[in-house]
Amino acid sequence: MKPCAFALAMLAALPALAAEPFEPIDVFSLQYATDPELSPDGKAVAYVRTVMDIKSDRSLGNLWLAATDGKSNRPLTSGPHNARSPVWSPDGKKLLYIANDDGSNQLYLRWMDSGQTARLTNLTQSPGNISFSPDKIKDIHLLSNPRSSSRIASTVRY
């Protein structure tokens, strides 16, 4: 890089270098995405969008849906709770996820065409490793709790 071009680049960067440093309160302005799950037709991605709530001083995660062509991005859940682990049904018409809407982690099913949601479980332990039956039978398989060797449930019919 020529010395003159380097000097110009440094001058252009000066406003950024003079910006105020990151403060602890700035964490409440951050948002991030996790758990991306591509729909079976490849046209949408369900994901968890996490924000920090300044009033409760905790993170809140809600499900969002983004079109893979970039034309839309909208919330599927909202409110002061955490949703996680979205899983598409094989036909792409339903979305299975875990949320603590009622205070404890439970399994929920959302019908994507109508937006209706149903709570499927009333478990004492948080479900994990959720999946749909690959042969399109109306079963949802729940595996054992990853934190212990106990089995939560084997199958939920919907």
Coordinates of N, CA, C and O in Angstrom, one line a residue:
M1 N 0.8 -1.2 0.0 CA 0.0 0.0 0.0 C 0.9 1.2 0.0 O 1.9 1.3 0.8
K2 N 0.6 2.2 -0.8 CA 1.4 3.4 -0.9 C 1.2 4.2 0.4 O 0.1 4.2 1.0
P3 N 2.2 4.9 0.8 CA 2.1 5.7 2.1 C 1.0 6.7 2.1 O 0.3 6.9 3.1
C4 N 0.7 7.3 1.0 CA -0.4 8.3 0.9 C -1.8 7.6 1.1 O -2.6 8.1 1.8
A5 N -2.0 6.5 0.4 CA -3.2 5.7 0.6 C -3.4 5.2 2.0 O -4.5 5.2 2.5
F6 N -2.3 4.8 2.6 CA -2.3 4.3 4.0 C -2.7 5.5 4.9 O -3.6 5.3 5.8
A7 N -2.2 6.6 4.7 CA -2.5 7.8 5.5 C -4.0 8.2 5.4 O -4.6 8.5 6.4
L8 N -4.5 8.1 4.2 CA -5.9 8.4 3.9 C -6.8 7.4 4.6 O -7.8 7.7 5.2
A9 N -6.4 6.1 4.6 CA -7.2 5.1 5.3 C -7.2 5.3 6.8 O -8.2 5.1 7.4
M10 N -6.1 5.7 7.3 CA -6.0 5.9 8.7 C -6.8 7.2 9.1 O -7.5 7.1 10.2
L11 N -6.8 8.2 8.3 CA -7.7 9.4 8.6 C -9.1 9.0 8.5 O -9.9 9.5 9.3
A12 N -9.5 8.2 7.6 CA -10.9 7.7 7.5 C -11.3 6.9 8.7 O -12.5 6.9 9.1
A13 N -10.4 6.2 9.3 CA -10.7 5.4 10.5 C -10.7 6.1 11.8 O -11.2 5.6 12.8
L14 N -10.2 7.4 11.8 CA -10.2 8.1 13.0 C -11.5 8.3 13.8 O -11.6 8.1 15.0
P15 N -12.6 8.5 13.1 CA -13.9 8.7 13.8 C -14.2 7.4 14.5 O -14.7 7.4 15.6
A16 N -14.0 6.2 13.9 CA -14.3 4.9 14.6 C -13.3 4.7 15.8 O -13.8 4.2 16.8
L17 N -12.1 5.2 15.7 CA -11.2 5.0 16.8 C -11.5 5.9 18.0 O -11.3 5.6 19.1
A18 N -12.2 7.1 17.7 CA -12.5 8.0 18.7 C -13.9 7.7 19.3 O -14.3 8.3 20.3
A19 N -14.6 6.7 18.8 CA -15.9 6.3 19.3 C -15.7 5.9 20.8 O -14.7 5.4 21.2
E20 N -16.8 6.0 21.5 CA -16.7 5.6 22.9 C -16.6 4.1 23.0 O -17.2 3.4 22.2
P21 N -15.9 3.7 24.0 CA -15.7 2.2 24.2 C -17.0 1.5 24.6 O -18.0 2.2 25.1
F22 N -17.0 0.2 24.4 CA -18.2 -0.6 24.8 C -18.4 -0.5 26.3 O -17.4 -0.8 27.1
E23 N -19.6 -0.2 26.8 CA -19.9 -0.1 28.2 C -20.8 -1.3 28.6 O -21.5 -1.8 27.7
P24 N -20.8 -1.7 29.8 CA -21.7 -2.8 30.2 C -23.1 -2.6 29.9 O -23.8 -3.6 29.4
I25 N -23.6 -1.4 29.9 CA -25.0 -1.2 29.6 C -25.3 -1.4 28.1 O -26.5 -1.7 27.7
D26 N -24.3 -1.4 27.2 CA -24.4 -1.6 25.8 C -24.9 -3.0 25.5 O -25.4 -3.3 24.4
V27 N -24.7 -4.0 26.4 CA -25.1 -5.3 26.1 C -26.7 -5.4 25.9 O -27.1 -6.3 25.1
F28 N -27.4 -4.5 26.4 CA -28.9 -4.5 26.2 C -29.3 -4.0 24.8 O -30.4 -4.1 24.4
S29 N -28.3 -3.5 24.0 CA -28.6 -3.1 22.6 C -28.2 -4.2 21.7 O -28.5 -4.1 20.5
L30 N -27.6 -5.3 22.1 CA -27.2 -6.4 21.2 C -28.3 -7.4 21.0 O -29.2 -7.6 21.9
Q31 N -28.3 -7.9 19.8 CA -29.2 -9.0 19.4 C -28.4 -10.0 18.7 O -27.5 -9.7 18.0
Y32 N -28.8 -11.3 18.8 CA -28.1 -12.3 18.0 C -29.0 -13.5 17.6 O -30.0 -13.7 18.3
A33 N -28.6 -14.2 16.6 CA -29.4 -15.3 16.1 C -28.7 -16.6 16.4 O -27.5 -16.7 16.3
T34 N -29.5 -17.6 16.7 CA -29.0 -19.0 17.0 C -30.0 -20.0 16.4 O -31.1 -19.7 16.1
D35 N -29.6 -21.3 16.5 CA -30.5 -22.4 16.1 C -31.2 -22.3 14.7 O -32.4 -22.5 14.6
P36 N -30.5 -21.9 13.7 CA -31.1 -21.8 12.4 C -31.6 -23.2 11.9 O -30.9 -24.2 12.0
E37 N -32.8 -23.2 11.4 CA -33.4 -24.5 10.9 C -34.0 -24.2 9.5 O -35.0 -23.5 9.4
L38 N -33.4 -24.7 8.4 CA -33.9 -24.5 7.1 C -35.2 -25.4 6.8 O -35.2 -26.5 7.2
S39 N -36.2 -24.7 6.2 CA -37.4 -25.5 5.9 C -37.2 -26.5 4.9 O -36.2 -26.4 4.1
P40 N -38.0 -27.6 4.9 CA -37.8 -28.7 3.9 C -37.8 -28.2 2.4 O -37.0 -28.8 1.6
D41 N -38.5 -27.2 2.1 CA -38.5 -26.7 0.7 C -37.4 -25.7 0.4 O -37.2 -25.2 -0.7
G42 N -36.6 -25.3 1.5 CA -35.5 -24.4 1.3 C -35.9 -22.9 1.2 O -35.0 -22.1 0.9
K43 N -37.1 -22.6 1.4 CA -37.6 -21.2 1.2 C -37.6 -20.3 2.4 O -37.7 -19.1 2.3
A44 N -37.4 -20.9 3.6 CA -37.4 -20.2 4.8 C -36.5 -20.8 5.9 O -36.1 -22.0 5.8
V45 N -36.1 -19.9 6.8 CA -35.2 -20.4 7.9 C -35.9 -19.9 9.2 O -36.2 -18.7 9.4
A46 N -36.2 -20.9 10.1 CA -36.7 -20.6 11.4 C -35.4 -20.5 12.3 O -34.5 -21.3 12.2
Y47 N -35.4 -19.4 13.2 CA -34.3 -19.3 14.0 C -34.7 -18.6 15.3 O -35.8 -18.1 15.4
V48 N -33.8 -18.6 16.3 CA -34.0 -18.0 17.6 C -33.3 -16.6 17.6 O -32.1 -16.6 17.3
R49 N -34.0 -15.6 17.8 CA -33.5 -14.2 17.9 C -33.4 -13.8 19.4 O -34.5 -13.8 20.1
T50 N -32.3 -13.6 20.0 CA -32.1 -13.4 21.4 C -31.7 -11.9 21.6 O -30.9 -11.3 20.9
V51 N -32.4 -11.3 22.6 CA -32.1 -10.0 23.1 C -32.0 -10.0 24.6 O -32.3 -10.9 25.2
M52 N -31.4 -9.0 25.1 CA -31.2 -8.8 26.5 C -32.3 -7.8 27.0 O -32.4 -6.7 26.5
D53 N -33.1 -8.2 28.0 CA -34.1 -7.4 28.6 C -33.6 -6.6 29.7 O -33.1 -7.2 30.7
I54 N -33.6 -5.3 29.6 CA -33.0 -4.4 30.6 C -33.8 -4.5 31.9 O -33.3 -4.3 33.0
K55 N -35.1 -4.7 31.8 CA -36.0 -4.7 33.0 C -35.8 -5.9 33.9 O -35.7 -5.8 35.1
S56 N -35.6 -7.0 33.3 CA -35.4 -8.3 34.0 C -33.9 -8.7 34.1 O -33.6 -9.7 34.8
D57 N -33.1 -8.0 33.4 CA -31.7 -8.3 33.3 C -31.4 -9.8 33.0 O -30.6 -10.5 33.6
R58 N -32.1 -10.3 31.9 CA -31.9 -11.6 31.4 C -32.1 -11.7 29.9 O -32.7 -10.7 29.3
S59 N -31.7 -12.7 29.3 CA -31.9 -12.9 27.9 C -33.2 -13.5 27.6 O -33.8 -14.3 28.3
L60 N -33.8 -13.0 26.4 CA -35.1 -13.5 26.0 C -34.9 -14.0 24.5 O -34.4 -13.2 23.7
G61 N -35.4 -15.2 24.2 CA -35.3 -15.7 22.9 C -36.6 -16.0 22.3 O -37.5 -16.6 22.9
N62 N -36.9 -15.4 21.1 CA -38.1 -15.7 20.4 C -37.8 -16.3 19.0 O -36.8 -16.0 18.4
L63 N -38.8 -17.1 18.5 CA -38.6 -17.6 17.2 C -38.9 -16.6 16.1 O -39.9 -15.9 16.2
W64 N -38.1 -16.6 15.1 CA -38.3 -15.7 13.9 C -38.3 -16.6 12.7 O -37.7 -17.7 12.7
L65 N -38.9 -16.1 11.6 CA -38.9 -16.7 10.3 C -38.4 -15.8 9.3 O -38.9 -14.7 9.1
A66 N -37.3 -16.2 8.6 CA -36.8 -15.4 7.5 C -36.8 -16.1 6.2 O -36.6 -17.3 6.1
A67 N -37.3 -15.4 5.1 CA -37.3 -16.0 3.8 C -35.8 -16.1 3.3 O -35.0 -15.2 3.5
T68 N -35.5 -17.2 2.6 CA -34.1 -17.3 2.2 C -33.8 -16.4 1.0 O -32.6 -16.1 0.7
D69 N -34.8 -15.8 0.4 CA -34.5 -14.8 -0.6 C -34.3 -13.4 -0.1 O -34.1 -12.4 -0.8
G70 N -34.4 -13.3 1.3 CA -34.2 -12.0 2.0 C -35.3 -11.0 1.9 O -35.2 -9.9 2.4
K71 N -36.5 -11.4 1.4 CA -37.6 -10.5 1.3 C -38.4 -10.3 2.5 O -39.2 -9.3 2.7
S72 N -38.3 -11.2 3.5 CA -39.2 -11.1 4.7 C -38.4 -11.7 5.9 O -37.6 -12.6 5.8
N73 N -38.8 -11.1 7.1 CA -38.2 -11.6 8.3 C -39.2 -11.2 9.4 O -39.5 -10.0 9.6
R74 N -39.9 -12.1 10.1 CA -40.9 -11.8 11.0 C -40.9 -12.7 12.2 O -40.4 -13.8 12.2
P75 N -41.4 -12.2 13.3 CA -41.4 -13.0 14.6 C -42.5 -14.1 14.5 O -43.6 -13.8 14.0
L76 N -42.2 -15.2 15.0 CA -43.3 -16.3 15.2 C -43.7 -16.3 16.6 O -44.9 -16.7 16.9
T77 N -42.9 -16.0 17.6 CA -43.3 -15.9 19.0 C -42.8 -14.6 19.5 O -41.9 -13.9 18.9
S78 N -43.4 -14.1 20.6 CA -43.0 -12.9 21.2 C -43.3 -12.9 22.7 O -44.1 -13.8 23.1
G79 N -42.7 -12.0 23.4 CA -43.0 -12.0 24.8 C -41.8 -12.3 25.7 O -40.8 -12.7 25.2
P80 N -42.0 -12.2 27.0 CA -40.9 -12.3 27.9 C -40.6 -13.8 28.3 O -40.8 -14.2 29.5
H81 N -40.3 -14.6 27.4 CA -40.0 -16.0 27.6 C -38.9 -16.4 26.7 O -38.4 -15.6 25.9
N82 N -38.5 -17.7 26.7 CA -37.5 -18.2 25.8 C -38.0 -19.3 25.0 O -38.7 -20.3 25.5
A83 N -37.8 -19.3 23.7 CA -38.2 -20.3 22.8 C -36.9 -20.8 22.2 O -35.9 -20.0 22.0
R84 N -36.8 -22.1 21.9 CA -35.5 -22.6 21.3 C -35.8 -23.9 20.5 O -36.9 -24.4 20.5
S85 N -34.8 -24.4 19.9 CA -34.7 -25.7 19.2 C -35.8 -25.8 18.1 O -36.6 -26.8 18.2
P86 N -36.0 -24.9 17.2 CA -37.1 -25.2 16.2 C -36.7 -26.4 15.3 O -35.6 -26.6 14.9
V87 N -37.8 -27.1 15.0 CA -37.6 -28.3 14.1 C -38.8 -28.3 13.2 O -40.0 -28.3 13.6
W88 N -38.6 -28.4 11.9 CA -39.6 -28.4 10.9 C -40.2 -29.9 10.8 O -39.4 -30.8 10.9
S89 N -41.5 -30.0 10.5 CA -42.1 -31.3 10.2 C -41.6 -31.6 8.8 O -41.2 -30.7 8.0
P90 N -41.6 -32.9 8.4 CA -41.1 -33.3 7.1 C -41.8 -32.6 5.9 O -41.1 -32.4 4.9
D91 N -43.1 -32.3 6.1 CA -43.8 -31.6 5.0 C -43.7 -30.1 5.1 O -44.2 -29.4 4.2
G92 N -43.0 -29.5 6.1 CA -42.8 -28.1 6.2 C -44.1 -27.3 6.7 O -44.1 -26.1 6.7
K93 N -45.1 -28.0 7.1 CA -46.4 -27.4 7.5 C -46.4 -27.0 9.0 O -47.3 -26.3 9.4
K94 N -45.5 -27.6 9.7 CA -45.5 -27.4 11.2 C -44.1 -27.2 11.7 O -43.2 -27.6 11.1
L95 N -44.1 -26.5 12.8 CA -42.8 -26.2 13.5 C -42.9 -26.6 14.9 O -43.8 -26.2 15.6
L96 N -42.0 -27.5 15.3 CA -41.9 -28.0 16.7 C -40.8 -27.2 17.4 O -39.8 -26.9 16.8
Y97 N -41.1 -26.8 18.7 CA -40.0 -26.1 19.4 C -40.3 -26.2 20.9 O -41.3 -26.7 21.4
I98 N -39.3 -25.8 21.7 CA -39.3 -25.8 23.1 C -39.5 -24.4 23.6 O -38.8 -23.5 23.1
A99 N -40.4 -24.2 24.6 CA -40.5 -22.8 25.1 C -40.9 -22.9 26.6 O -41.5 -23.9 27.0
N100 N -40.7 -21.8 27.3 CA -41.1 -21.7 28.7 C -42.2 -20.7 28.9 O -42.2 -19.9 29.8
D101 N -43.2 -20.7 28.0 CA -44.3 -19.7 28.1 C -45.0 -19.8 29.4 O -45.4 -18.7 29.9
D102 N -45.2 -20.9 30.0 CA -45.9 -21.1 31.2 C -45.0 -21.3 32.4 O -45.4 -21.8 33.5
G103 N -43.7 -21.0 32.3 CA -42.8 -21.1 33.4 C -41.8 -22.3 33.4 O -40.7 -22.2 33.9
S104 N -42.1 -23.3 32.7 CA -41.2 -24.5 32.6 C -41.1 -24.8 31.1 O -42.0 -24.6 30.3
N105 N -40.0 -25.4 30.7 CA -39.8 -25.8 29.3 C -40.7 -26.9 28.9 O -40.7 -28.0 29.5
Q106 N -41.5 -26.6 27.9 CA -42.4 -27.6 27.3 C -42.3 -27.6 25.8 O -41.7 -26.7 25.2
L107 N -42.9 -28.6 25.2 CA -42.9 -28.8 23.8 C -44.1 -28.1 23.1 O -45.3 -28.3 23.6
Y108 N -43.9 -27.3 22.1 CA -45.0 -26.6 21.4 C -45.0 -27.0 19.9 O -43.9 -27.2 19.4
L109 N -46.2 -27.0 19.3 CA -46.3 -27.2 17.9 C -47.0 -26.0 17.2 O -48.1 -25.6 17.7
R110 N -46.4 -25.5 16.2 CA -47.1 -24.4 15.5 C -47.4 -24.8 14.1 O -46.6 -25.4 13.4
W111 N -48.7 -24.6 13.7 CA -49.1 -24.8 12.3 C -48.8 -23.5 11.5 O -49.3 -22.4 11.8
M112 N -47.9 -23.7 10.5 CA -47.4 -22.5 9.8 C -48.4 -21.8 9.0 O -48.4 -20.6 8.8
D113 N -49.4 -22.5 8.5 CA -50.4 -21.9 7.6 C -51.4 -21.0 8.4 O -51.8 -19.9 8.0
S114 N -51.8 -21.4 9.6 CA -52.8 -20.7 10.4 C -52.1 -19.9 11.5 O -52.7 -18.9 12.1
G115 N -50.9 -20.2 11.9 CA -50.3 -19.5 13.0 C -50.7 -20.1 14.4 O -50.3 -19.6 15.4
Q116 N -51.6 -21.1 14.4 CA -52.1 -21.7 15.7 C -50.9 -22.4 16.3 O -50.1 -23.1 15.7
T117 N -50.9 -22.4 17.7 CA -49.9 -23.1 18.4 C -50.5 -23.9 19.5 O -51.5 -23.4 20.1
A118 N -50.0 -25.1 19.7 CA -50.5 -25.9 20.8 C -49.4 -26.4 21.7 O -48.3 -26.8 21.2
R119 N -49.6 -26.4 23.0 CA -48.6 -27.0 23.9 C -48.9 -28.5 23.9 O -50.0 -29.0 24.1
L120 N -47.8 -29.3 23.7 CA -48.0 -30.7 23.6 C -47.7 -31.5 24.8 O -48.1 -32.6 25.0
T121 N -46.9 -30.9 25.7 CA -46.4 -31.7 26.9 C -46.7 -30.9 28.2 O -46.9 -29.7 28.2
N122 N -46.5 -31.7 29.3 CA -46.5 -31.2 30.6 C -45.5 -31.9 31.4 O -45.7 -32.7 32.3
L123 N -44.2 -31.7 31.1 CA -43.1 -32.4 31.6 C -42.5 -31.7 32.8 O -42.6 -30.5 33.0
T124 N -41.9 -32.5 33.7 CA -41.2 -32.0 34.8 C -39.8 -31.7 34.6 O -39.2 -30.9 35.3
Q125 N -39.2 -32.2 33.5 CA -37.9 -31.9 33.0 C -37.9 -31.3 31.6 O -38.8 -31.6 30.9
S126 N -36.9 -30.5 31.3 CA -36.9 -29.9 30.0 C -36.7 -30.9 28.9 O -35.8 -31.8 29.0
P127 N -37.5 -30.9 27.8 CA -37.2 -31.8 26.7 C -36.0 -31.4 26.0 O -35.5 -30.3 26.0
G128 N -35.4 -32.4 25.2 CA -34.2 -32.1 24.4 C -34.2 -33.1 23.3 O -34.9 -34.1 23.3
N129 N -33.4 -32.8 22.3 CA -33.2 -33.7 21.1 C -34.5 -34.1 20.5 O -34.8 -35.3 20.3
I130 N -35.3 -33.1 20.2 CA -36.6 -33.4 19.6 C -36.5 -33.6 18.1 O -35.7 -33.0 17.4
S131 N -37.4 -34.4 17.6 CA -37.4 -34.7 16.1 C -38.8 -35.2 15.7 O -39.5 -35.7 16.6
F132 N -39.1 -35.1 14.5 CA -40.3 -35.7 13.9 C -40.0 -37.1 13.4 O -38.9 -37.4 13.1
S133 N -41.0 -37.9 13.4 CA -40.8 -39.3 12.8 C -40.5 -39.1 11.3 O -41.2 -38.4 10.6
P134 N -39.5 -39.7 10.8 CA -39.1 -39.5 9.4 C -40.1 -40.1 8.4 O -40.1 -39.7 7.3
D135 N -40.9 -41.1 8.8 CA -41.9 -41.7 7.9 C -43.2 -41.0 7.9 O -44.2 -41.6 7.4
K136 N -43.3 -39.8 8.4 CA -44.5 -38.9 8.3 C -45.7 -39.5 9.2 O -46.8 -39.0 9.0
I137 N -45.4 -40.4 10.0 CA -46.4 -40.8 11.0 C -46.5 -39.7 12.0 O -45.5 -39.0 12.3
K138 N -47.6 -39.4 12.6 CA -47.8 -38.3 13.4 C -47.3 -38.6 14.8 O -48.0 -38.6 15.8
D139 N -46.0 -38.7 14.9 CA -45.2 -38.9 16.1 C -44.1 -37.9 16.2 O -43.5 -37.5 15.2
I140 N -43.9 -37.5 17.4 CA -42.7 -36.7 17.7 C -41.9 -37.5 18.8 O -42.4 -37.9 19.8
H141 N -40.6 -37.6 18.5 CA -39.8 -38.4 19.4 C -39.0 -37.5 20.3 O -38.4 -36.6 19.9
L142 N -39.1 -37.9 21.6 CA -38.3 -37.2 22.6 C -37.3 -38.1 23.1 O -37.7 -39.2 23.6
L143 N -36.1 -37.7 23.1 CA -35.1 -38.6 23.7 C -34.8 -38.3 25.1 O -35.4 -37.4 25.7
S144 N -33.9 -38.9 25.7 CA -33.6 -38.7 27.1 C -33.0 -37.3 27.4 O -32.5 -36.7 26.5
N145 N -33.2 -36.9 28.6 CA -32.6 -35.7 29.1 C -31.1 -35.7 29.0 O -30.5 -36.6 29.5
P146 N -30.5 -34.8 28.3 CA -29.0 -34.8 28.1 C -28.3 -34.6 29.4 O -27.1 -35.0 29.5
R147 N -28.9 -34.1 30.4 CA -28.2 -33.8 31.7 C -28.3 -35.0 32.7 O -27.7 -35.0 33.7
S148 N -29.1 -36.0 32.3 CA -29.2 -37.1 33.2 C -29.5 -38.4 32.4 O -29.7 -38.3 31.2
S149 N -29.5 -39.5 33.0 CA -29.7 -40.7 32.2 C -31.2 -41.1 32.2 O -31.6 -42.1 31.6
S150 N -32.1 -40.2 32.7 CA -33.5 -40.5 32.8 C -34.2 -40.2 31.4 O -33.8 -39.3 30.8
R151 N -35.1 -41.1 31.1 CA -35.9 -40.9 29.9 C -37.1 -40.0 30.2 O -37.8 -40.2 31.1
I152 N -37.3 -39.0 29.4 CA -38.4 -38.0 29.6 C -39.7 -38.6 29.0 O -40.7 -38.8 29.7
A153 N -39.7 -39.0 27.8 CA -40.8 -39.6 27.1 C -40.2 -40.2 25.8 O -39.1 -39.9 25.4
S154 N -41.0 -41.1 25.2 CA -40.5 -41.7 24.0 C -41.2 -41.2 22.8 O -40.6 -40.9 21.8
T155 N -42.5 -41.0 22.9 CA -43.3 -40.5 21.7 C -44.5 -39.7 22.1 O -45.1 -40.0 23.1
V156 N -44.7 -38.6 21.4 CA -45.9 -37.8 21.6 C -46.7 -37.8 20.3 O -46.1 -37.6 19.3
R157 N -48.0 -38.2 20.4 CA -48.8 -38.2 19.2 C -49.5 -36.9 19.1 O -50.0 -36.4 20.1
Y158 N -49.7 -36.4 17.8 CA -50.4 -35.2 17.6 C -51.4 -35.3 16.5 O -51.4 -36.2 15.8

